Coordinates of N, CA and C and ligand atoms in Angstrom, one line a residue:
M1 N 15.6 17.6 118.8 CA 15.2 17.4 117.5 C 14.6 16.0 117.4
K2 N 13.5 15.8 116.8 CA 12.9 14.5 116.6 C 13.7 13.7 115.5
M3 N 14.0 12.5 115.9 CA 14.8 11.7 115.0 C 13.9 10.7 114.2
V4 N 14.4 10.2 113.0 CA 13.6 9.3 112.2 C 13.3 8.1 113.0
R5 N 14.3 7.6 113.8 CA 14.0 6.4 114.6 C 12.8 6.6 115.5
D6 N 12.6 7.8 116.1 CA 11.5 8.1 117.0 C 10.2 7.9 116.1
I7 N 10.3 8.4 114.9 CA 9.1 8.3 114.0 C 8.7 6.9 113.7
L8 N 9.8 6.1 113.5 CA 9.5 4.7 113.2 C 9.0 3.9 114.4
G9 N 9.4 4.3 115.6 CA 9.0 3.5 116.7 C 9.5 2.1 116.6
D10 N 8.5 1.1 116.7 CA 8.9 -0.3 116.7 C 9.0 -0.8 115.2
V11 N 8.7 0.1 114.3 CA 8.7 -0.4 112.9 C 10.2 -0.5 112.4
R12 N 10.5 -1.7 111.8 CA 11.9 -1.9 111.4 C 12.0 -2.1 109.9
V13 N 10.9 -2.1 109.2 CA 11.0 -2.2 107.8 C 10.3 -1.1 107.1
L14 N 11.0 -0.4 106.2 CA 10.5 0.8 105.5 C 10.3 0.5 104.0
P15 N 9.1 0.4 103.5 CA 8.9 0.2 102.1 C 9.3 1.5 101.3
V16 N 10.2 1.3 100.4 CA 10.6 2.4 99.5 C 9.8 2.3 98.2
V17 N 9.0 3.3 97.9 CA 8.1 3.1 96.7 C 8.3 4.2 95.7
V18 N 8.0 3.8 94.4 CA 8.0 4.7 93.3 C 6.6 4.7 92.8
I19 N 6.0 5.9 92.8 CA 4.6 6.0 92.4 C 4.5 6.8 91.1
D20 N 4.0 6.1 90.1 CA 3.8 6.8 88.8 C 2.5 7.5 88.6
D21 N 1.5 7.0 89.2 CA 0.1 7.5 89.1 C -0.4 7.9 90.5
V22 N -0.7 9.2 90.7 CA -1.1 9.6 92.0 C -2.3 8.9 92.5
A23 N -3.1 8.4 91.6 CA -4.3 7.6 92.0 C -3.9 6.3 92.8
D24 N -2.7 5.9 92.6 CA -2.2 4.7 93.3 C -1.8 4.9 94.7
A25 N -1.5 6.2 95.1 CA -0.9 6.5 96.3 C -1.7 6.0 97.6
V26 N -3.0 6.3 97.6 CA -3.8 6.0 98.7 C -4.0 4.5 98.9
P27 N -4.5 3.8 97.8 CA -4.6 2.3 97.9 C -3.3 1.6 98.2
L28 N -2.2 2.1 97.7 CA -0.9 1.5 98.1 C -0.6 1.7 99.6
A29 N -0.8 2.9 100.1 CA -0.5 3.1 101.5 C -1.4 2.2 102.4
R30 N -2.7 2.1 101.9 CA -3.7 1.3 102.7 C -3.2 -0.2 102.7
S31 N -2.8 -0.6 101.5 CA -2.4 -2.0 101.4 C -1.2 -2.3 102.3
L32 N -0.3 -1.4 102.4 CA 0.9 -1.6 103.2 C 0.5 -1.5 104.7
L33 N -0.4 -0.6 105.0 CA -0.9 -0.5 106.4 C -1.6 -1.8 106.8
D34 N -2.4 -2.3 105.9 CA -3.2 -3.6 106.2 C -2.2 -4.7 106.4
G35 N -1.0 -4.7 105.8 CA 0.0 -5.7 106.0 C 0.9 -5.4 107.2
G36 N 0.6 -4.3 108.0 CA 1.3 -4.1 109.2 C 2.5 -3.1 109.0
L37 N 2.6 -2.5 107.9 CA 3.7 -1.5 107.7 C 3.2 -0.1 107.6
P38 N 3.2 0.7 108.6 CA 2.6 2.0 108.6 C 3.5 3.2 108.2
V39 N 4.7 2.9 107.9 CA 5.6 4.0 107.5 C 6.1 3.7 106.1
I40 N 6.0 4.7 105.2 CA 6.4 4.6 103.8 C 7.3 5.7 103.4
E41 N 8.3 5.3 102.5 CA 9.1 6.3 101.9 C 8.8 6.4 100.4
V42 N 8.2 7.5 100.1 CA 7.9 7.8 98.7 C 9.0 8.5 98.0
T43 N 9.6 7.9 97.0 CA 10.8 8.5 96.4 C 10.4 9.7 95.4
L44 N 11.2 10.7 95.4 CA 10.9 11.8 94.5 C 11.5 11.6 93.2
R45 N 11.0 10.5 92.6 CA 11.6 10.1 91.2 C 10.6 10.2 90.1
T46 N 9.4 10.6 90.5 CA 8.3 10.7 89.5 C 7.6 12.1 89.6
A47 N 6.9 12.5 88.6 CA 6.1 13.7 88.6 C 5.0 13.6 89.7
A48 N 4.6 12.4 90.0 CA 3.5 12.2 90.9 C 3.9 12.2 92.4
A49 N 5.2 12.2 92.6 CA 5.6 11.9 94.0 C 5.1 12.9 95.1
L50 N 5.2 14.2 94.8 CA 4.8 15.2 95.8 C 3.3 15.1 96.1
E51 N 2.5 15.0 95.0 CA 1.1 14.9 95.2 C 0.7 13.6 95.9
A52 N 1.5 12.5 95.6 CA 1.3 11.2 96.3 C 1.5 11.4 97.8
I53 N 2.6 12.1 98.1 CA 2.9 12.3 99.6 C 1.7 13.0 100.2
A54 N 1.3 14.1 99.6 CA 0.2 14.9 100.1 C -1.1 14.1 100.3
A55 N -1.4 13.3 99.3 CA -2.6 12.5 99.3 C -2.6 11.4 100.5
I56 N -1.4 10.8 100.6 CA -1.3 9.8 101.7 C -1.4 10.5 103.1
G57 N -0.7 11.6 103.2 CA -0.8 12.3 104.5 C -2.2 12.7 104.8
K58 N -3.0 13.1 103.8 CA -4.3 13.6 104.1 C -5.3 12.5 104.3
E59 N -5.2 11.4 103.5 CA -6.3 10.4 103.4 C -6.1 9.1 104.1
V60 N -4.8 8.8 104.5 CA -4.6 7.5 105.1 C -4.2 7.6 106.6
A61 N -5.2 7.6 107.4 CA -5.0 7.7 108.9 C -4.2 6.6 109.4
G62 N -3.2 6.9 110.2 CA -2.4 5.8 110.7 C -1.1 5.5 109.9
C63 N -1.0 6.2 108.8 CA 0.2 6.0 107.9 C 1.1 7.2 108.1
I64 N 2.4 6.9 108.2 CA 3.4 8.0 108.3 C 4.1 8.0 106.9
V65 N 4.1 9.1 106.3 CA 4.7 9.2 104.9 C 6.0 10.1 104.9
G66 N 7.1 9.5 104.4 CA 8.3 10.3 104.3 C 8.6 10.4 102.8
A67 N 9.6 11.2 102.5 CA 10.1 11.4 101.1 C 11.5 10.9 101.0
G68 N 11.8 10.1 99.9 CA 13.1 9.6 99.7 C 13.7 10.2 98.4
S69 N 14.9 9.8 98.1 CA 15.6 10.3 96.9 C 15.8 11.8 96.8
I70 N 15.9 12.4 98.0 CA 16.1 13.8 98.1 C 17.6 14.1 97.8
T71 N 17.9 14.9 96.9 CA 19.3 15.1 96.6 C 19.8 16.6 96.7
D72 N 18.9 17.5 97.1 CA 19.3 18.9 97.2 C 18.3 19.6 98.1
P73 N 18.6 20.8 98.6 CA 17.7 21.5 99.5 C 16.4 21.8 98.9
H74 N 16.3 22.0 97.6 CA 15.0 22.3 96.9 C 14.1 21.1 97.1
G75 N 14.6 19.9 96.8 CA 13.8 18.7 97.0 C 13.3 18.5 98.4
A76 N 14.2 18.8 99.4 CA 13.8 18.7 100.8 C 12.7 19.7 101.1
D77 N 12.8 20.9 100.6 CA 11.8 21.9 100.9 C 10.5 21.5 100.3
Q78 N 10.5 21.0 99.0 CA 9.3 20.6 98.4 C 8.6 19.5 99.1
A79 N 9.4 18.5 99.5 CA 8.8 17.3 100.2 C 8.2 17.7 101.5
R80 N 8.9 18.6 102.3 CA 8.4 19.0 103.5 C 7.1 19.8 103.4
R81 N 7.0 20.6 102.4 CA 5.8 21.4 102.1 C 4.7 20.5 101.7
A82 N 5.0 19.4 101.0 CA 3.9 18.5 100.6 C 3.4 17.7 101.8
G83 N 4.1 17.7 102.9 CA 3.6 17.1 104.1 C 4.4 15.8 104.5
A84 N 5.5 15.6 103.8 CA 6.4 14.5 104.2 C 6.8 14.7 105.7
Q85 N 6.7 13.6 106.5 CA 7.0 13.8 107.9 C 8.5 13.5 108.2
F86 N 9.2 13.0 107.2 CA 10.6 12.9 107.3 C 11.2 12.8 105.9
G87 N 12.5 13.0 105.8 CA 13.2 12.9 104.5 C 14.4 12.0 104.5
V88 N 14.7 11.5 103.4 CA 15.8 10.5 103.2 C 16.6 10.9 101.9
S89 N 17.9 10.9 102.0 CA 18.7 11.1 100.8 C 19.7 10.0 100.5
P90 N 20.0 9.7 99.3 CA 20.9 8.6 98.9 C 22.3 8.9 99.3
G91 N 22.7 10.2 99.2 CA 24.0 10.7 99.6 C 23.8 12.1 100.0
T92 N 24.9 12.8 100.5 CA 24.7 14.1 101.1 C 25.7 15.1 100.7
T93 N 25.3 16.1 99.9 CA 26.2 17.1 99.5 C 26.4 18.1 100.7
R94 N 27.4 18.9 100.7 CA 27.6 19.9 101.8 C 26.4 20.9 101.8
E95 N 25.9 21.2 100.6 CA 24.7 22.1 100.6 C 23.5 21.5 101.3
L96 N 23.3 20.3 101.0 CA 22.1 19.6 101.6 C 22.3 19.5 103.1
R97 N 23.5 19.1 103.5 CA 23.8 18.9 104.9 C 23.6 20.2 105.7
E98 N 24.1 21.3 105.1 CA 24.0 22.6 105.8 C 22.5 23.1 105.9
F99 N 21.8 22.8 104.9 CA 20.3 23.1 104.9 C 19.6 22.3 106.0
L100 N 20.0 21.0 106.1 CA 19.3 20.2 107.1 C 19.7 20.6 108.5
Q101 N 21.0 21.0 108.7 CA 21.5 21.4 110.0 C 20.7 22.6 110.5
A102 N 20.3 23.4 109.6 CA 19.6 24.7 110.0 C 18.1 24.4 110.3
D103 N 17.7 23.2 110.3 CA 16.3 22.8 110.2 C 16.1 21.7 111.3
S104 N 14.9 21.5 111.6 CA 14.6 20.4 112.6 C 13.8 19.3 112.0
W105 N 13.7 19.3 110.6 CA 12.9 18.3 109.9 C 13.6 17.0 110.1
P106 N 13.0 15.9 110.6 CA 13.6 14.6 110.8 C 14.2 14.1 109.4
F107 N 15.4 13.7 109.4 CA 16.1 13.4 108.1 C 17.1 12.3 108.3
L108 N 17.1 11.4 107.3 CA 18.2 10.4 107.3 C 19.1 10.7 106.1
P109 N 20.3 11.3 106.4 CA 21.2 11.6 105.3 C 21.9 10.4 104.9
G110 N 22.1 10.2 103.6 CA 22.8 9.0 103.0 C 24.3 9.1 103.0
A111 N 24.9 8.0 103.3 CA 26.4 7.9 103.3 C 26.7 6.5 102.7
A112 N 27.9 6.4 102.2 CA 28.4 5.2 101.6 C 29.7 4.8 102.2
T113 N 30.6 5.7 102.5 CA 31.9 5.4 103.0 C 32.1 5.8 104.5
I114 N 33.1 5.3 105.1 CA 33.3 5.6 106.5 C 33.6 7.1 106.7
S115 N 34.3 7.7 105.7 CA 34.6 9.1 105.9 C 33.3 9.9 105.8
E116 N 32.4 9.5 104.9 CA 31.1 10.2 104.8 C 30.3 10.0 106.1
V117 N 30.3 8.8 106.6 CA 29.6 8.5 107.9 C 30.2 9.4 109.0
L118 N 31.5 9.6 109.1 CA 32.1 10.4 110.1 C 31.8 11.9 110.0
E119 N 31.8 12.3 108.7 CA 31.5 13.7 108.5 C 30.1 14.0 108.9
L120 N 29.2 13.1 108.6 CA 27.8 13.4 109.0 C 27.6 13.3 110.5
R121 N 28.3 12.3 111.1 CA 28.2 12.2 112.6 C 28.7 13.5 113.2
D122 N 29.8 14.0 112.7 CA 30.4 15.2 113.3 C 29.5 16.4 113.1
A123 N 28.6 16.3 112.0 CA 27.7 17.4 111.8 C 26.4 17.2 112.6
G124 N 26.3 16.2 113.4 CA 25.2 16.0 114.3 C 24.2 14.9 113.9
F125 N 24.5 14.2 112.8 CA 23.6 13.1 112.3 C 24.0 11.8 112.8
S126 N 23.4 11.3 113.9 CA 23.8 10.0 114.5 C 23.0 8.9 113.9
Q127 N 22.0 9.2 113.1 CA 21.2 8.2 112.3 C 21.4 8.5 110.8
Q128 N 21.7 7.5 110.1 CA 22.0 7.7 108.7 C 21.4 6.6 107.8
K129 N 21.3 6.9 106.5 CA 21.0 5.8 105.6 C 22.3 5.3 105.0
L130 N 22.5 4.0 104.8 CA 23.6 3.5 104.1 C 23.1 3.0 102.8
F131 N 23.7 3.5 101.7 CA 23.2 3.2 100.4 C 24.4 3.2 99.4
P132 N 24.4 2.3 98.4 CA 23.6 1.2 98.2 C 24.1 0.0 99.0
A133 N 23.4 -0.5 100.0 CA 23.9 -1.4 101.0 C 24.5 -2.7 100.4
E134 N 23.8 -3.4 99.6 CA 24.3 -4.7 99.1 C 25.5 -4.5 98.3
I135 N 25.6 -3.5 97.4 CA 26.8 -3.3 96.6 C 28.0 -2.9 97.4
L136 N 27.7 -2.2 98.5 CA 28.9 -1.8 99.4 C 29.5 -3.0 100.1
G137 N 28.7 -4.0 100.3 CA 29.3 -5.2 101.1 C 28.3 -5.7 102.0
G138 N 27.0 -5.1 102.0 CA 25.9 -5.7 102.8 C 26.2 -5.7 104.3
A139 N 25.6 -6.7 105.0 CA 25.6 -6.7 106.4 C 27.1 -6.7 107.0
D140 N 28.0 -7.4 106.2 CA 29.4 -7.4 106.7 C 30.0 -6.0 106.7
Y141 N 29.7 -5.2 105.8 CA 30.2 -3.9 105.7 C 29.7 -3.0 106.9
L142 N 28.4 -3.2 107.2 CA 27.8 -2.5 108.3 C 28.5 -2.9 109.6
K143 N 28.7 -4.2 109.7 CA 29.3 -4.7 110.9 C 30.7 -4.2 111.1
A144 N 31.4 -4.1 110.0 CA 32.8 -3.5 110.1 C 32.8 -2.0 110.5
I145 N 31.8 -1.3 110.0 CA 31.7 0.1 110.4 C 31.4 0.2 111.9
G146 N 30.6 -0.7 112.4 CA 30.2 -0.7 113.8 C 31.4 -0.8 114.8
G147 N 32.5 -1.4 114.3 CA 33.7 -1.5 115.2 C 34.2 -0.1 115.6
P148 N 34.7 0.6 114.6 CA 35.3 1.9 114.9 C 34.3 3.0 115.1
V149 N 33.1 2.9 114.6 CA 32.0 3.9 114.7 C 30.8 3.4 115.4
P150 N 30.8 3.1 116.7 CA 29.6 2.5 117.3 C 28.5 3.5 117.6
D151 N 28.8 4.8 117.5 CA 27.8 5.8 117.8 C 26.9 6.2 116.7
V152 N 27.0 5.6 115.5 CA 26.1 5.9 114.4 C 25.3 4.6 114.2
T153 N 23.9 4.8 114.0 CA 23.1 3.7 113.6 C 22.5 4.0 112.3
F154 N 22.1 2.9 111.6 CA 21.8 3.0 110.2 C 20.4 2.4 109.8
C155 N 19.9 3.0 108.7 CA 18.8 2.3 107.9 C 19.4 2.0 106.6
P156 N 20.0 0.8 106.3 CA 20.5 0.5 105.0 C 19.4 0.3 104.0
T157 N 19.7 0.7 102.8 CA 18.8 0.3 101.7 C 19.6 0.1 100.4
G158 N 19.0 -0.5 99.4 CA 19.7 -0.8 98.2 C 20.0 -2.2 98.0
G159 N 19.2 -3.0 97.4 CA 19.5 -4.4 97.1 C 19.0 -5.3 98.2
I160 N 18.4 -4.8 99.2 CA 17.9 -5.7 100.3 C 16.7 -6.4 99.8
V161 N 16.5 -7.7 100.1 CA 15.3 -8.5 99.8 C 14.9 -9.3 101.0
H162 N 13.8 -9.9 100.9 CA 13.2 -10.7 102.0 C 14.2 -11.7 102.6
E163 N 15.0 -12.3 101.7 CA 15.9 -13.4 102.1 C 17.1 -12.8 102.9
T164 N 17.4 -11.5 102.7 CA 18.6 -11.0 103.3 C 18.3 -10.0 104.5
M165 N 17.0 -9.7 104.7 CA 16.7 -8.7 105.6 C 17.1 -9.0 107.1
T166 N 17.0 -10.2 107.5 CA 17.4 -10.5 108.9 C 18.9 -10.4 109.1
D167 N 19.7 -10.6 108.0 CA 21.2 -10.4 108.2 C 21.5 -9.0 108.7
Y168 N 20.7 -8.0 108.2 CA 20.8 -6.6 108.6 C 20.2 -6.3 109.9
L169 N 19.0 -6.8 110.1 CA 18.2 -6.5 111.2 C 18.8 -7.0 112.6
R170 N 19.6 -8.0 112.5 CA 20.2 -8.5 113.7 C 21.5 -7.7 114.2
L171 N 21.9 -6.7 113.3 CA 23.1 -6.0 113.7 C 22.8 -4.9 114.7
A172 N 23.7 -4.6 115.6 CA 23.5 -3.7 116.7 C 23.4 -2.2 116.1
N173 N 24.0 -2.0 115.0 CA 24.0 -0.6 114.4 C 23.0 -0.4 113.3
V174 N 22.0 -1.3 113.2 CA 20.9 -1.2 112.3 C 19.6 -1.0 113.0
F175 N 19.0 0.1 112.9 CA 17.7 0.3 113.6 C 16.5 0.0 112.7
A176 N 16.7 0.0 111.4 CA 15.7 -0.4 110.4 C 16.3 -0.6 109.1
I177 N 15.5 -1.2 108.1 CA 16.0 -1.4 106.8 C 14.9 -0.9 105.8
G178 N 15.4 -0.5 104.6 CA 14.4 -0.1 103.6 C 14.6 -0.8 102.3
G179 N 13.5 -0.8 101.5 CA 13.7 -1.5 100.2 C 12.4 -1.5 99.4
S180 N 12.6 -1.7 98.2 CA 11.5 -1.7 97.2 C 10.9 -3.1 97.0
W181 N 11.5 -4.1 97.6 CA 11.0 -5.5 97.3 C 9.6 -5.7 97.8
I182 N 9.1 -5.0 98.8 CA 7.8 -5.2 99.4 C 6.7 -4.7 98.4
A183 N 7.0 -3.5 97.8 CA 6.0 -2.9 96.9 C 6.8 -2.4 95.7
P184 N 7.2 -3.4 94.8 CA 8.0 -3.0 93.6 C 7.1 -2.2 92.7
R185 N 7.8 -1.3 91.9 CA 7.1 -0.4 91.0 C 6.1 -1.2 90.1
E186 N 6.5 -2.3 89.6 CA 5.6 -3.1 88.7 C 4.3 -3.6 89.4
L187 N 4.4 -4.0 90.6 CA 3.2 -4.4 91.4 C 2.3 -3.2 91.6
I188 N 2.9 -2.0 91.8 CA 2.1 -0.8 92.1 C 1.4 -0.5 90.7
R189 N 2.1 -0.5 89.6 CA 1.5 -0.2 88.3 C 0.4 -1.1 88.0
R190 N 0.5 -2.4 88.4 CA -0.6 -3.4 88.2 C -1.7 -3.4 89.2
K191 N -1.5 -2.5 90.2 CA -2.5 -2.3 91.3 C -2.7 -3.7 92.0
S192 N -1.6 -4.4 92.3 CA -1.6 -5.7 92.9 C -1.7 -5.5 94.5
W193 N -2.7 -4.9 95.0 CA -2.8 -4.5 96.4 C -2.8 -5.7 97.3
P194 N -3.5 -6.8 97.0 CA -3.4 -8.0 97.9 C -2.0 -8.6 98.0
E195 N -1.3 -8.6 96.9 CA 0.0 -9.1 96.8 C 1.0 -8.2 97.7
I196 N 0.8 -6.9 97.6 CA 1.6 -6.0 98.4 C 1.3 -6.2 99.9
T197 N 0.0 -6.3 100.2 CA -0.4 -6.6 101.6 C 0.3 -7.8 102.1
A198 N 0.3 -8.9 101.3 CA 0.9 -10.2 101.7 C 2.4 -10.0 101.9
R199 N 3.0 -9.3 101.0 CA 4.5 -9.1 101.2 C 4.8 -8.3 102.5
A200 N 4.0 -7.3 102.7 CA 4.2 -6.5 103.9 C 4.0 -7.3 105.2
A201 N 3.0 -8.2 105.1 CA 2.7 -9.0 106.3 C 3.8 -10.1 106.5
S202 N 4.6 -10.3 105.5 CA 5.5 -11.4 105.7 C 6.9 -10.9 106.2
V203 N 7.0 -9.6 106.4 CA 8.3 -9.2 107.0 C 8.4 -9.3 108.5
Ligands
3PG301 C1 16.4 3.5 97.7 O1 16.2 4.6 97.2 O2 16.6 3.4 98.9 C2 16.5 2.4 96.9 O3 16.1 2.6 95.6 C3 15.9 1.2 97.4 O4 16.7 0.2 97.0 P1 16.1 -1.1 96.3 O5 15.2 -0.7 95.2 O6 17.3 -1.9 95.8 O7 15.3 -1.9 97.4

């Protein structure tokens, strides 16, 4: 099964975006690509999200688009049909986990506690999202998990900003980080593409 880490390749920072207007999807993806970030997580939090995923997938060569904020099998199915190349969830119900286990779609299931991490690992998910990372204890919390559970690696998200990203990226059990600070919703609404490119280039 292809893992999300294989999709990311050398990419270690994943912009998490909320798109309100589908017309913003392509210029946003291009501005992130121009800044050196070719992988985007479009959250399923707006009516435009699925169309945005489809538009980026079709129109922005070189960009890999995934879907985030997936909370149930229906959302996973919709995102995959829209062309998302991978999926991400903030947490993982048994229903979602079983749906994903029966499937080969690359997916980062979300966990917050060590028990959730272990349950997902035992279900076959050795790469997970840790959310909400900063509130849970940040890089120190991840480091603590790495002691007893060295066989799971993470993409933490939630509250990470430019100033804290290297605290996470230097950990052995972190393969990438995600966050909205690179392309915040307000900058997307204002179509601040050069600013978003500059933020992407600075990571
Ligand atoms: C997510 O879905 O991963 C988060 O909303 C990203 O968190 P952030 O907005 O705090 O960066």
